[in-house]
Amino acid sequence: MSKVNWFKQVFCACLLTGSVLLTGQQGNAAPEAKDTLNFVNYRDIRDLNPHLYAGEMYAQEMLFETLVDITADGYKPCLAESWEISPDGKIYTFKIRKGVKFTDGEPCDAFAIKANFDAIIENKKRHTWLEMMHLLEKVEAPDAETFRITMSQPYYPMLTELGVTRPFAMISPKAMKDGSTKDGVQAFIGTGPWTLEEVVTDEYAIFKRNDSYWGEKPKFERVIVKVIPDNQTRILALEKGEIDLIWGKNMLDADALNKYKNSEKFGIELSAPTSTRQILLNTTNPILKDLNVRKALQHATNRAAIAKGVFHGLETPADTLYAPSVPYCNIGLKPFEYDMKKAAALLDQAGWKPGPGGVRMKDGQPLAISLLYNSNSVTEKNIAEYLQHEFGKLGMKVSISGEEEQSYRDNMKNGKFDMVFNICWGTPYDPQSSLSAMRQRVYGDYAAQLGLDDKAEIDKAITAIPTTTDKEERQKLYSYVLTHLHEDAVYIPLTFECNKALFNKNLKGVGFTQTQYEVPFTQIYMVQ
Amino acid sequence: MKHYVIKRLLATLPLLLGISFLCFVFINLIPSDPAEVALRVRQTPIITEGAIAQMRQELGLDQPFMVRYVRWLWDCLHFDFGISYTNPTRTVLGEIARCLPATLKLAGLSPVFVIGLSLPIGFLSAVYQDSWFDRIMRGAVFATTAMPAYWVGLLLIWLVSIKMDLLPTSGHGGFKHLILPAFTVALTYISTYIRLIRNNMLENMREDYVLYANARGLKQRSIFVRHILKNSLQSCITAIGMSIPQLIAGTIVVENVFAWPGIGKLCITSIFNRDYPVIQAYVLMMGVLFVFFNLAFDIVQYAADPRLRQERD
């Protein structure tokens, strides 16, 4: 037999094997119907116990509800139909909505809510980040429709904290383990618009519409949440039609979104600002402890260029630590405008004179600082490179370095940074919770502010805010804190981050709610 | 023979102990505090120092290092690898048991691709040395060795799933879902084995027995298949033996790209989350696998090759 024949035979065998493999058995394809929404997340839903923090928040919001809802127009009734606050601000009496049932048939009355609060209070230590846990005196359910909370002191963000899914969402008392939830629950049974039908860890979760839901019922019958960790694969899966909607802050980068800007097949939605991207300046650093240097950096930051160049205009420039739309934060702070001449003058004033190689010097020391970013974030690296170049023009030598998320956070906590990227917490935690966190040693804010002369006064004001009942007085305290932080120039605000959605154009009703983690599944529907 | 096996088995014990100690030491050298990371990963809104202290106690991290190591080792010997820091409702053993089958599927199909492609291509490249086929294949081998699996995976999704619309992009379902990730994993090995087979065959072709076979007037086909190929495959078999644990350990990147819920994805998530018990169990498991396969193939070789036996006895 000749060599050529041989070659043909083997080649055909290869082709045959290949085609057999490709046309092999069919996979169990997902039901392709318009009553099913195919959603995606980068990780599993995990433990949805509403009284702990381990689960995905959007999934908890699908199953569980709280006493009140936080909306753009303020607090709205949810499981509580109405409420009264005693004149001294210490007693909250809730009238519980009648006829609401958990999906296992248990009534969601005041007794069930009391059982939930008992379970939460039993694990009080885990929830001490909520100031109200310290002030809580007792909870009572005098009858099936009345639920009462007594506090030792008035506390203004009370309803906000009760409206946050964790830990104050209600689970069926039958699903608890002997009235306790701190060591896990038996099933995820709530009163929400969806029920959890099936979960395969790290693969998918299927939510089914709760047909006996008391409120507005979802239009889709099912939501399938697939787990796809890789950013690129997620977009490819959307292109292929395997998923209908990508939703979230960190699920899409600006470049990917920009690609679909004028697409006929896919739609884009952006939310109002949820939080502020910023750079934290370490005031204990010998160079940065000088206010003039910090101010120079503020003036040398071209926020508009970052918003346009890095985010293609998908994010808007930020002039202040919190957006003016954040409660108590519209106080007319004067932004540090982009002005390189002013920045140079400030550095001159601080004693940093132009030196060899274009780097400014003072007392024989070069003007050299570092900028740390989270290497998991593509955008932070881009901004860092841009700022390195911009600050370089001023005669400042900036070295940039990226670290994986957990070590990046460790460096922040330990104050091992000159400048570092940071982000506000967003709704509904801003400003009360994120300001409160500035006093905790575990955050970069604490380390960064240590060198401020007025640090003690700022902390004192932050501590006083939650228990101040008079709204005007409270605004004064907020204004004090925010003005001082702004004038101290500790934070370089960059852009306002927003929630992003990329979806199949047949999908309607894609939007955002006041809570940045809640996906408004109830409103979303499909047209053919 | 029996002596040899017992001797080798006993020798693995200190090796495994060493592996377990090193994996414990190195993981504990990671600077982040796992208690704090656990709180971050469990999305505690405000992390207080009190909460960290409580978490350290909960996870047993307040104990001295050696106490923790001995306890961990003792539990491991009882197949208790602890509880995941980040998913406190799950045991590490349960997590591994959940993820391992998916990875084994990948690691099981990949050798089919490896053998199915590298054998004929390597063979033909040798037979038609320096032909257009050999040249193209040599170029392809260089290219695929140089391309990172992450990129290849995405290119394959784009080409096969989107442009050709043949296979699903990602996920774990039927056989169709398995093809792309398994092929991506196999690609690195395919190029290695093509070169290995081709070079071995070319070497063998210069041997005297080939000349003798030709002189005897044997059919070309029989010379190539029965003699040259057979003799060339011996070193490949040893290499494949060591590739099996490598295949299981080497799926990390591919699993992430294809959203394949296997042990590699578990490992990478655990590393990012500083989930010590899971990382430790993973490293220990891989260590045991490598030691075991090394030992098994040594024994097989020992049994198969009389020369080795004589030397050692």
PDB file of C-alpha atoms in Angstrom, chain A residues 71-159:
ATOM      1  CA  THR A  71     -37.989  53.756  47.394  1.00  0.00           C
ATOM      2  CA  ALA A  72     -36.964  56.894  45.569  1.00  0.00           C
ATOM      3  CA  ASP A  73     -39.960  58.628  47.183  1.00  0.00           C
ATOM      4  CA  GLY A  74     -39.106  57.559  50.714  1.00  0.00           C
ATOM      5  CA  TYR A  75     -40.345  54.692  52.854  1.00  0.00           C
ATOM      6  CA  LYS A  76     -43.243  52.648  51.512  1.00  0.00           C
ATOM      7  CA  PRO A  77     -45.331  50.031  53.325  1.00  0.00           C
ATOM      8  CA  CYS A  78     -44.376  46.430  52.687  1.00  0.00           C
ATOM      9  CA  LEU A  79     -45.145  43.757  55.273  1.00  0.00           C
ATOM     10  CA  ALA A  80     -46.149  46.609  57.580  1.00  0.00           C
ATOM     11  CA  GLU A  81     -49.218  48.380  56.256  1.00  0.00           C
ATOM     12  CA  SER A  82     -48.535  51.482  58.303  1.00  0.00           C
ATOM     13  CA  TRP A  83     -46.499  52.611  61.287  1.00  0.00           C
ATOM     14  CA  GLU A  84     -46.409  55.163  64.046  1.00  0.00           C
ATOM     15  CA  ILE A  85     -43.452  56.645  65.828  1.00  0.00           C
ATOM     16  CA  SER A  86     -43.939  57.888  69.381  1.00  0.00           C
ATOM     17  CA  PRO A  87     -43.276  61.622  69.913  1.00  0.00           C
ATOM     18  CA  ASP A  88     -40.025  60.897  71.779  1.00  0.00           C
ATOM     19  CA  GLY A  89     -38.865  58.806  68.792  1.00  0.00           C
ATOM     20  CA  LYS A  90     -38.310  55.692  70.883  1.00  0.00           C
ATOM     21  CA  ILE A  91     -41.330  53.471  70.138  1.00  0.00           C
ATOM     22  CA  TYR A  92     -42.164  52.223  66.652  1.00  0.00           C
ATOM     23  CA  THR A  93     -45.579  50.579  66.297  1.00  0.00           C
ATOM     24  CA  PHE A  94     -46.195  48.704  63.033  1.00  0.00           C
ATOM     25  CA  LYS A  95     -49.581  47.579  61.773  1.00  0.00           C
ATOM     26  CA  ILE A  96     -48.932  44.319  59.959  1.00  0.00           C
ATOM     27  CA  ARG A  97     -50.526  43.654  56.563  1.00  0.00           C
ATOM     28  CA  LYS A  98     -53.404  41.179  56.851  1.00  0.00           C
ATOM     29  CA  GLY A  99     -53.581  37.903  54.972  1.00  0.00           C
ATOM     30  CA  VAL A 100     -49.935  37.696  53.913  1.00  0.00           C
ATOM     31  CA  LYS A 101     -48.639  34.141  53.970  1.00  0.00           C
ATOM     32  CA  PHE A 102     -45.221  32.571  53.639  1.00  0.00           C
ATOM     33  CA  THR A 103     -44.966  30.232  50.680  1.00  0.00           C
ATOM     34  CA  ASP A 104     -45.213  27.254  53.018  1.00  0.00           C
ATOM     35  CA  GLY A 105     -48.668  28.461  54.100  1.00  0.00           C
ATOM     36  CA  GLU A 106     -47.638  29.913  57.454  1.00  0.00           C
ATOM     37  CA  PRO A 107     -49.252  33.275  58.176  1.00  0.00           C
ATOM     38  CA  CYS A 108     -46.870  36.252  58.216  1.00  0.00           C
ATOM     39  CA  ASP A 109     -48.452  38.015  61.185  1.00  0.00           C
ATOM     40  CA  ALA A 110     -46.947  40.004  64.027  1.00  0.00           C
ATOM     41  CA  PHE A 111     -46.077  36.780  65.854  1.00  0.00           C
ATOM     42  CA  ALA A 112     -44.053  35.503  62.903  1.00  0.00           C
ATOM     43  CA  ILE A 113     -42.293  38.860  62.694  1.00  0.00           C
ATOM     44  CA  LYS A 114     -41.553  38.754  66.416  1.00  0.00           C
ATOM     45  CA  ALA A 115     -40.085  35.258  65.933  1.00  0.00           C
ATOM     46  CA  ASN A 116     -37.831  36.683  63.216  1.00  0.00           C
ATOM     47  CA  PHE A 117     -36.647  39.550  65.396  1.00  0.00           C
ATOM     48  CA  ASP A 118     -35.985  37.132  68.253  1.00  0.00           C
ATOM     49  CA  ALA A 119     -33.812  35.035  65.953  1.00  0.00           C
ATOM     50  CA  ILE A 120     -31.931  38.126  64.758  1.00  0.00           C
ATOM     51  CA  ILE A 121     -31.396  39.467  68.265  1.00  0.00           C
ATOM     52  CA  GLU A 122     -30.144  36.063  69.401  1.00  0.00           C
ATOM     53  CA  ASN A 123     -27.218  36.628  67.009  1.00  0.00           C
ATOM     54  CA  LYS A 124     -26.846  40.282  68.008  1.00  0.00           C
ATOM     55  CA  LYS A 125     -23.031  40.265  67.830  1.00  0.00           C
ATOM     56  CA  ARG A 126     -23.095  39.674  64.073  1.00  0.00           C
ATOM     57  CA  HIS A 127     -25.243  42.741  63.501  1.00  0.00           C
ATOM     58  CA  THR A 128     -23.492  45.324  65.625  1.00  0.00           C
ATOM     59  CA  TRP A 129     -22.624  47.289  62.491  1.00  0.00           C
ATOM     60  CA  LEU A 130     -26.222  48.470  62.752  1.00  0.00           C
ATOM     61  CA  GLU A 131     -26.261  51.135  65.403  1.00  0.00           C
ATOM     62  CA  MET A 132     -29.873  50.237  66.209  1.00  0.00           C
ATOM     63  CA  MET A 133     -28.811  46.835  67.584  1.00  0.00           C
ATOM     64  CA  HIS A 134     -27.164  48.678  70.490  1.00  0.00           C
ATOM     65  CA  LEU A 135     -30.224  50.814  71.109  1.00  0.00           C
ATOM     66  CA  LEU A 136     -32.845  48.073  70.831  1.00  0.00           C
ATOM     67  CA  GLU A 137     -34.650  47.564  74.118  1.00  0.00           C
ATOM     68  CA  LYS A 138     -37.453  45.146  73.320  1.00  0.00           C
ATOM     69  CA  VAL A 139     -39.729  43.810  70.592  1.00  0.00           C
ATOM     70  CA  GLU A 140     -43.330  42.802  71.231  1.00  0.00           C
ATOM     71  CA  ALA A 141     -46.327  41.411  69.383  1.00  0.00           C
ATOM     72  CA  PRO A 142     -49.376  42.250  71.543  1.00  0.00           C
ATOM     73  CA  ASP A 143     -51.719  40.828  68.880  1.00  0.00           C
ATOM     74  CA  ALA A 144     -51.508  39.311  65.412  1.00  0.00           C
ATOM     75  CA  GLU A 145     -51.584  42.699  63.700  1.00  0.00           C
ATOM     76  CA  THR A 146     -49.415  44.817  65.935  1.00  0.00           C
ATOM     77  CA  PHE A 147     -45.661  44.730  66.217  1.00  0.00           C
ATOM     78  CA  ARG A 148     -43.779  47.123  68.471  1.00  0.00           C
ATOM     79  CA  ILE A 149     -40.094  48.005  68.787  1.00  0.00           C
ATOM     80  CA  THR A 150     -38.846  49.956  71.790  1.00  0.00           C
ATOM     81  CA  MET A 151     -35.510  51.737  71.683  1.00  0.00           C
ATOM     82  CA  SER A 152     -33.447  53.199  74.495  1.00  0.00           C
ATOM     83  CA  GLN A 153     -32.754  56.316  72.414  1.00  0.00           C
ATOM     84  CA  PRO A 154     -34.261  57.829  69.310  1.00  0.00           C
ATOM     85  CA  TYR A 155     -32.402  56.771  66.164  1.00  0.00           C
ATOM     86  CA  TYR A 156     -33.035  58.467  62.857  1.00  0.00           C
ATOM     87  CA  PRO A 157     -31.906  55.836  60.249  1.00  0.00           C
ATOM     88  CA  MET A 158     -34.132  53.232  61.960  1.00  0.00           C
ATOM     89  CA  LEU A 159     -36.566  52.729  59.061  1.00  0.00           C
TER      90      LEU A 159
END
